[in-house]
XYZ file of C-alpha atoms in Angstrom:
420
model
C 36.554 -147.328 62.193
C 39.022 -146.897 59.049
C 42.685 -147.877 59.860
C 44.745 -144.669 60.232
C 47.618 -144.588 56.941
C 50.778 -145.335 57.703
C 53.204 -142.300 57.929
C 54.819 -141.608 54.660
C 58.800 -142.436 55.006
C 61.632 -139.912 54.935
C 63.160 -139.081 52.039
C 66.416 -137.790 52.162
C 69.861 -137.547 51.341
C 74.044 -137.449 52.975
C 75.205 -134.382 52.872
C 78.108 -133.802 51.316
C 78.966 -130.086 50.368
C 79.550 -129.240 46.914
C 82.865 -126.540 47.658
C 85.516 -128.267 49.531
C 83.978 -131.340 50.650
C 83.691 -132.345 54.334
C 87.112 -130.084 54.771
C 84.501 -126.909 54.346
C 84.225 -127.062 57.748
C 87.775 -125.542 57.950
C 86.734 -122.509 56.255
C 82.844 -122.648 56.621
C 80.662 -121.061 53.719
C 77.160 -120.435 55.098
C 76.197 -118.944 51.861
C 77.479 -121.627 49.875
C 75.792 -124.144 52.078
C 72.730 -122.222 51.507
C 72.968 -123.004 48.039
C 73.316 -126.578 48.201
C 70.370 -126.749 50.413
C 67.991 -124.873 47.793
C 69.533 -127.433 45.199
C 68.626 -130.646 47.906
C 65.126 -129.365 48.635
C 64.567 -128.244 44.631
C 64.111 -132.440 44.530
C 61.617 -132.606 47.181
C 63.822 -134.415 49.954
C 62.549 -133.912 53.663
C 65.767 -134.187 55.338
C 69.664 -134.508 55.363
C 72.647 -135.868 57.246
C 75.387 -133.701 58.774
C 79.007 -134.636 58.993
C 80.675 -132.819 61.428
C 84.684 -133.680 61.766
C 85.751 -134.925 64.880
C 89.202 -133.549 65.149
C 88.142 -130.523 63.722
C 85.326 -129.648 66.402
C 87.220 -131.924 69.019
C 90.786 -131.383 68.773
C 92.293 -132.086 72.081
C 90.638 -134.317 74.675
C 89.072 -131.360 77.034
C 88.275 -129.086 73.941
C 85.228 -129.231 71.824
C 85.477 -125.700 69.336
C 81.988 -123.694 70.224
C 82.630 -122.181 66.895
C 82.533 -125.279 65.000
C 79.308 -125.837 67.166
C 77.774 -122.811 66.061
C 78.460 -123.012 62.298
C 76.702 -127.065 62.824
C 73.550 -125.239 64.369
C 74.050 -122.379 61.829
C 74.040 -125.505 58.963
C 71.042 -127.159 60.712
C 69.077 -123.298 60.739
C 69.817 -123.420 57.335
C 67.987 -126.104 56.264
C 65.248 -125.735 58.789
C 64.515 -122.522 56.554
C 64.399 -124.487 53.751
C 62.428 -127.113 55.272
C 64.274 -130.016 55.758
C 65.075 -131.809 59.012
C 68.967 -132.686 60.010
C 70.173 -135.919 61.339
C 73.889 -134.925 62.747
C 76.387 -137.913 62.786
C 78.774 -137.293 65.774
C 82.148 -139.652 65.642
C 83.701 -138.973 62.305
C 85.397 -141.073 62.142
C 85.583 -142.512 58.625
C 83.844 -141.328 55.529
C 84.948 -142.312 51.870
C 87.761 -144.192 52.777
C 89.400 -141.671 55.199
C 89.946 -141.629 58.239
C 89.090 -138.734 60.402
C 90.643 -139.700 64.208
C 91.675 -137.142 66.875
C 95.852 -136.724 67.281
C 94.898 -137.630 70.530
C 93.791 -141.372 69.880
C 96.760 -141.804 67.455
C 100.455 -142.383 67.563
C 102.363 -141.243 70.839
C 99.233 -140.990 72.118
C 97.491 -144.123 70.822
C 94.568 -146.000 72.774
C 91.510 -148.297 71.795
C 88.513 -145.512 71.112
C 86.042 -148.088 72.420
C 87.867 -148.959 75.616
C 89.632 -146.225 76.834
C 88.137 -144.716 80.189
C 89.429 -141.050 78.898
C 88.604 -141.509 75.330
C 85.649 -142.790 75.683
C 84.401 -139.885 78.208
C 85.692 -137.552 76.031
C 83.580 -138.864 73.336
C 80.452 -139.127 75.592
C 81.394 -135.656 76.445
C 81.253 -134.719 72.847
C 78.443 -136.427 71.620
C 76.679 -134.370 74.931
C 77.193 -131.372 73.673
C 76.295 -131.704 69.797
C 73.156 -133.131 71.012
C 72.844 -130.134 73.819
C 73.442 -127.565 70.807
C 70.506 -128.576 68.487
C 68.020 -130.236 71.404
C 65.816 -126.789 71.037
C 65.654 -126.567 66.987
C 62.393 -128.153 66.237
C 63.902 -129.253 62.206
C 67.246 -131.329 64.496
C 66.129 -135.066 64.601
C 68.851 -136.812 66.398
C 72.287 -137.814 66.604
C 73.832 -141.137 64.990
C 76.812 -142.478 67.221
C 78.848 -142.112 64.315
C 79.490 -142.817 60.977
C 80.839 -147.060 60.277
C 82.663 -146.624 63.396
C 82.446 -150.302 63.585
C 85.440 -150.480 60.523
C 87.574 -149.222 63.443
C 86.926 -152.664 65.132
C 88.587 -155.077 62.941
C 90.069 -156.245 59.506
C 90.166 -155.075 56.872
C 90.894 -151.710 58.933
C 95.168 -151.444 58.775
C 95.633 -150.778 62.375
C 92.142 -151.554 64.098
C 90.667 -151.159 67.757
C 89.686 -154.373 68.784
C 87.044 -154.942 71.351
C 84.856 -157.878 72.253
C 80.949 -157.792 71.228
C 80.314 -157.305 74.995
C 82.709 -154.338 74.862
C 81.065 -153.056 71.481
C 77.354 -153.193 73.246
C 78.272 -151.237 76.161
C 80.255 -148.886 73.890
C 77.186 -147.900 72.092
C 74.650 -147.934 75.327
C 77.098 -145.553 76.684
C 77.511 -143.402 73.583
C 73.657 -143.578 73.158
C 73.173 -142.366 76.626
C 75.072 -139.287 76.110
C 72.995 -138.598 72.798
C 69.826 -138.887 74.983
C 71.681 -136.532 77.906
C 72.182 -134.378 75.214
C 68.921 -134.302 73.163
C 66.194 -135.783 75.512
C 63.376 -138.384 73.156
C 64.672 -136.913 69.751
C 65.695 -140.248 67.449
C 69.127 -141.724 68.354
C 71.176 -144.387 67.024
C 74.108 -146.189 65.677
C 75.164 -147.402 62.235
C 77.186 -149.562 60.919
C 78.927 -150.622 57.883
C 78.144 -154.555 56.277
C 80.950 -156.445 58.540
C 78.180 -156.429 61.495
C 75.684 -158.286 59.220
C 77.841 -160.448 56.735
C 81.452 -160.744 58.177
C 81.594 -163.835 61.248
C 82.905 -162.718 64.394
C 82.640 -159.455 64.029
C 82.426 -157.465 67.234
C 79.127 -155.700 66.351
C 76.487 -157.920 65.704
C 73.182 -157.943 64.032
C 71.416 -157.889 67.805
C 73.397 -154.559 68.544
C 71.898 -152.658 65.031
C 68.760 -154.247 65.417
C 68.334 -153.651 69.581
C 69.860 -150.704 70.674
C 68.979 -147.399 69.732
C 65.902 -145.720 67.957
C 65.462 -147.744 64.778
C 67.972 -149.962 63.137
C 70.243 -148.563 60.150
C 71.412 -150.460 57.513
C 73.936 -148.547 54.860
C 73.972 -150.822 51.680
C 76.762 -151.161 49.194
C 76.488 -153.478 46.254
C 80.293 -153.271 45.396
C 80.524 -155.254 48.856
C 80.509 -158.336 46.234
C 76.945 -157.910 45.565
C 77.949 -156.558 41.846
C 80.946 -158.422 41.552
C 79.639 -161.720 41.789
C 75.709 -160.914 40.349
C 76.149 -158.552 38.261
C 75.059 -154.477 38.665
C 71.728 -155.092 37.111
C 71.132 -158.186 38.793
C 67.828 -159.365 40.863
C 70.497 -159.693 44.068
C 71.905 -156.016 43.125
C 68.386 -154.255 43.230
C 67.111 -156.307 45.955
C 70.450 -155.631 48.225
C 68.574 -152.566 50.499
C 65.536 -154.644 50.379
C 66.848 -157.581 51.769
C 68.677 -155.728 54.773
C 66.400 -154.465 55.948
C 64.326 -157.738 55.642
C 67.239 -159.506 57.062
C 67.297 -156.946 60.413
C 64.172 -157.694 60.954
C 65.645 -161.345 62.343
C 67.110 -160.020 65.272
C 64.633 -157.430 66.028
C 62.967 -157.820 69.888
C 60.421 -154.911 68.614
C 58.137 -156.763 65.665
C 57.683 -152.744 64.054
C 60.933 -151.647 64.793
C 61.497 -148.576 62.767
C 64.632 -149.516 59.912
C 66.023 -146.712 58.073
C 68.193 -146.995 54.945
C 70.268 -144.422 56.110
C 73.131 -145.026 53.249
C 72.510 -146.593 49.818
C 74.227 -145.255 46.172
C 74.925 -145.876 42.592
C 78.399 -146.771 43.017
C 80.738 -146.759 39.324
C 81.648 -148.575 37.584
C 79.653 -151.400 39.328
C 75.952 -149.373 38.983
C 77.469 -146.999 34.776
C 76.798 -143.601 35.440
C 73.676 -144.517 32.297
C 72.303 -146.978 34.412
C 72.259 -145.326 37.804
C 68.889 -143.668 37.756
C 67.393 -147.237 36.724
C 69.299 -148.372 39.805
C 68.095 -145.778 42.148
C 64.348 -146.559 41.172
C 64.494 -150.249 41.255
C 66.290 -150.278 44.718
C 63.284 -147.495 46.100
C 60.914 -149.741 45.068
C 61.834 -152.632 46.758
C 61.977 -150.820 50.412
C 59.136 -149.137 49.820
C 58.055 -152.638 49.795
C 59.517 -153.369 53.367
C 57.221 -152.495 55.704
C 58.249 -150.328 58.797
C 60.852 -148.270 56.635
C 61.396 -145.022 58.647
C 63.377 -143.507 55.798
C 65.741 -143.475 52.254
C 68.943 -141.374 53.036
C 70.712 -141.318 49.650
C 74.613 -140.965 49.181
C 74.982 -138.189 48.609
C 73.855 -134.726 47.871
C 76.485 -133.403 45.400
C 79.491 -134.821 43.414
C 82.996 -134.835 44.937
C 84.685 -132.039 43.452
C 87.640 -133.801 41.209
C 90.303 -130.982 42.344
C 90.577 -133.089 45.826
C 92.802 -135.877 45.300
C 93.423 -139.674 46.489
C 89.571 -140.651 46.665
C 88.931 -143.964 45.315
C 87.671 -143.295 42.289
C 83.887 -144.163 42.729
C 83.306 -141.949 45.077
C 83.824 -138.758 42.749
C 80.682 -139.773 41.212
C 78.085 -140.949 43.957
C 75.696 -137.113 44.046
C 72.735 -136.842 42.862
C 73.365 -133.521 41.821
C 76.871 -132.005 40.264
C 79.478 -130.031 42.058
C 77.937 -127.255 40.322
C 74.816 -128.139 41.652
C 72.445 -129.395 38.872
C 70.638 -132.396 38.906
C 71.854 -135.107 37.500
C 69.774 -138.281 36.008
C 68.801 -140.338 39.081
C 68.326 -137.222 40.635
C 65.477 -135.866 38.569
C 64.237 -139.945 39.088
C 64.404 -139.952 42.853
C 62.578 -136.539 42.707
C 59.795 -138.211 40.882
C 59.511 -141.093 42.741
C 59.191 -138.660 46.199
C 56.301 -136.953 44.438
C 54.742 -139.852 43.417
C 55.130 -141.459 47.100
C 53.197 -138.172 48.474
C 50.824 -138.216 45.929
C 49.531 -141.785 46.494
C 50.293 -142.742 49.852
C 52.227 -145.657 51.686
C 51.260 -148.572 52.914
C 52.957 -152.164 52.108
C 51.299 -155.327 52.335
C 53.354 -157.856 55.608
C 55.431 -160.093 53.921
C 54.123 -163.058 54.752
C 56.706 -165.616 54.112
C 59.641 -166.015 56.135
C 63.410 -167.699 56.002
C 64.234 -168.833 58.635
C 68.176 -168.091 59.782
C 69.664 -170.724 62.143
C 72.093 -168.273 64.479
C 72.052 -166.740 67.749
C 72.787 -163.619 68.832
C 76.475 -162.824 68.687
C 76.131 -164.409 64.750
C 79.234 -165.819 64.393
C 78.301 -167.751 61.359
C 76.693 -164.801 59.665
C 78.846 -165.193 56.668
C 75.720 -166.919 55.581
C 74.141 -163.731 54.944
C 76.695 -162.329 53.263
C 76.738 -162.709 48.906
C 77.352 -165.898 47.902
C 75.883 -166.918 51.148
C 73.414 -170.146 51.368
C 71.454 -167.499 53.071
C 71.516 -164.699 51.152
C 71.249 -166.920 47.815
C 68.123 -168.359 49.488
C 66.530 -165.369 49.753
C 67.107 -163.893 46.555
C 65.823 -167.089 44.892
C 62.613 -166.050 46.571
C 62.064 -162.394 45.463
C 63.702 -163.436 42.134
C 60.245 -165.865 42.006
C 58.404 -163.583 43.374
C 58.107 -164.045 46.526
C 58.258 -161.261 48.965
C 60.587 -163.295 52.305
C 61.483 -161.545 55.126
C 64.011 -163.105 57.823
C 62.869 -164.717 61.506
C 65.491 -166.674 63.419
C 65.000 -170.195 64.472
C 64.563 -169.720 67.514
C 61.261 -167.704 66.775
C 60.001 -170.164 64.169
C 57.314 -171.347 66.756
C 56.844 -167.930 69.004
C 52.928 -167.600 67.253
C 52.887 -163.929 69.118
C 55.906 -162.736 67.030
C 54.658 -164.326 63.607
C 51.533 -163.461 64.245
C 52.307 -159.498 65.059
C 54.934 -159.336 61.917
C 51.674 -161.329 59.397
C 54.223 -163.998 58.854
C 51.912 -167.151 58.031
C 54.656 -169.423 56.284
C 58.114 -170.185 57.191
C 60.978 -172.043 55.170
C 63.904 -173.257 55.608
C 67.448 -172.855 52.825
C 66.911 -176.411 52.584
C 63.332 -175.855 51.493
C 63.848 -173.724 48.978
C 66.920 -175.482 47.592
C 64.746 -178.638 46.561
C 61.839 -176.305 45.607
């Protein structure tokens, strides 16, 4: 009996509307979202990510806007008719350096959004009722928590929340919960931004993003001091994606855990504008060489219109298409790339060899990982010689059922590979 073929992964992209940014939701355009959803599936991509606002559709505690509700199910009938599927990310939250937090979580009224027994309700409550809205549209495919909620935890955030990682895992089983209330079996999870992976201590840990919810995201970022200390067009730069998701894998319970690269860009001037399309094709590459990738979610759609002011200046530049809508180089490269994937099928090879990471669960070393990391130098050395590593932790170096189910055959160690 032939081996059925893997499903294809998801190809997609952040949404980020072309007139007025996120703030369209103040006045809402359906027509002009209408046009940037010909322009996204004109590439070929399957899906998108919705940003709701949270203050905007939940502006006091006990009031969540139906008509902001209706123009997100309007958005997501949109794009079923265009045939692409909508991820909605609830808790926004924070998204290109702002922050996007309810007046009633803030000043006089200040309280810790991942302890509070009334905040947190409210956002349960919220989450709910998103969920509720789009649980009959056959295109909606689930709710994430939120987007990087986690920078809300600790530094560098100016004024953060902070929370224990025991408080942090029941915030997000709780949260979940209220997705699955909402939307019963569609595909729910959480996402956070590199601090739960690379920063030690952090209060979200690799075990939460790689145990709780539907698949594990990873959002990668190569200004995190990936460029800076490798260079843009480095091995370490156009492995980055590829190696978190390799690196998730460590902590995964669930040997084919789904992992979807819900966030990666071509961030300037780290990635020139004449090299991103390179970029973009080198970094597919290598996850398409990860096996169990659910999905690429690029950031983002459409350029940052340069009328809105005090956005760090990379971020004006980050579509794949212009604020006018055309494509723009890597673009017309990930468009190819999609066709090609269709065209010949998926199906990566196990990676067979394995680094081993010496940390338990809460990671409080995991600075390890991080660039410039013994780690994370480690494993670049590898693919850089052509090896294709994935991660296992120590404690899993002799469980022969979990090797054996993820085709690892040879482990090593940092210390290995430094003498090699």
């Amino acid at each position: 009996m032939s081996t059925p073929p893997d499903p294809l992964p998801r190809f997609g992209v952040n949404y980020t509307p072309s007139e007025g940014w996120f703030h369209h939701w103040l006045d809402f355009d359906l027509d002009a979202v209408r046009a940037d959803l010909d322009s996204i599936a004109a590439l070929g991509f399957d899906h998108l990510r919705a940003f709701p606002l949270w203050p905007l559709f939940q502006p006091n505690r006990t009031l969540i806007r139906p008509r902001a509700v209706e123009q997100l199910v309007a958005l997501a009938d949109a794009a079923a008719e265009r045939g692409l599927d909508v991820a909605v990310d609830g808790l926004q939250g924070h998204l290109s350096s702002f922050d996007f937090l309810p007046a009633w979580t803030q000043t006089w009224h200040r309280r810790n959004i991942f302890t509070d027994p009334e905040v947190t309700e409210a956002q349960a409550t919220y989450l709910r009722t998103l969920a509720a809205a789009l649980a009959d549209r056959p295109n909606f495919l689930g709710m994430t928590i939120g987007n990087e909620i986690n920078q809300f935890s600790g530094t560098p955030h100016p004024d953060p929340d902070r929370i224990t990682p025991d408080q942090a895992k029941y915030w997000l089983r709780r949260m979940l919960d209220a997705c699955e209330q909402g939307a019963p079996g569609r595909f729910h999870l959480h996402a956070e931004y590199d601090a739960a992976w690379y920063e030690d201590d952090h209060p979200f840990t690799p075990a939460h993003a790689a145990r709780l919810g539907g698949a594990t995201a990873v959002h990668s970022w190569v200004f995190n001091g990936t460029a800076q200390r490798y260079g843009g067009e480095s091995i370490a730069a156009g492995q980055h994606a590829a190696y978190l998701i390799e690196l998730s894998k460590a902590w995964a319970e669930d040997p084919r855990r789904p992992v979807w690269l819900q966030e990666v860009g071509a961030p300037a001037p780290h990635i020139p504008a004449d090299r991103a399309a390179r970029f973009a094709e080198t970094t597919i590459e290598a996850v398409l060489d990860c096996p169990d990738l659910w999905g690429v979610t690029w950031w983002c759609s459409h350029d940052v219109d340069r009328s809105l002011a005090d956005f760090p200046e990379l971020e004006y530049s980050l579509g794949l298409l212009t604020n006018d809508r055309r494509p723009k180089p890597a673009g017309t490269r990930i468009a190819r790339i999609i066709e090609d994937v269709r065209a010949r099928g998926h199906r990566p090879r196990p990676r067979t060899t394995a680094l081993v990471l010496d940390l338990p669960d809460d990671g409080p070393d995991r600075s390890t990982c991080a660039p410039g990391g013994a780690f994370f130098e480690a494993f670049m050395y590898l693919a850089g010689s052509g090896v294709r590593p994935t991660a296992v932790l120590a404690e899993r170096v002799h469980d022969r059922r979990h090797l054996t189910a993820r085709g690892i055959t040879e482990v090593l160690t940092v210390d290995d590979v430094r003498r090699s």
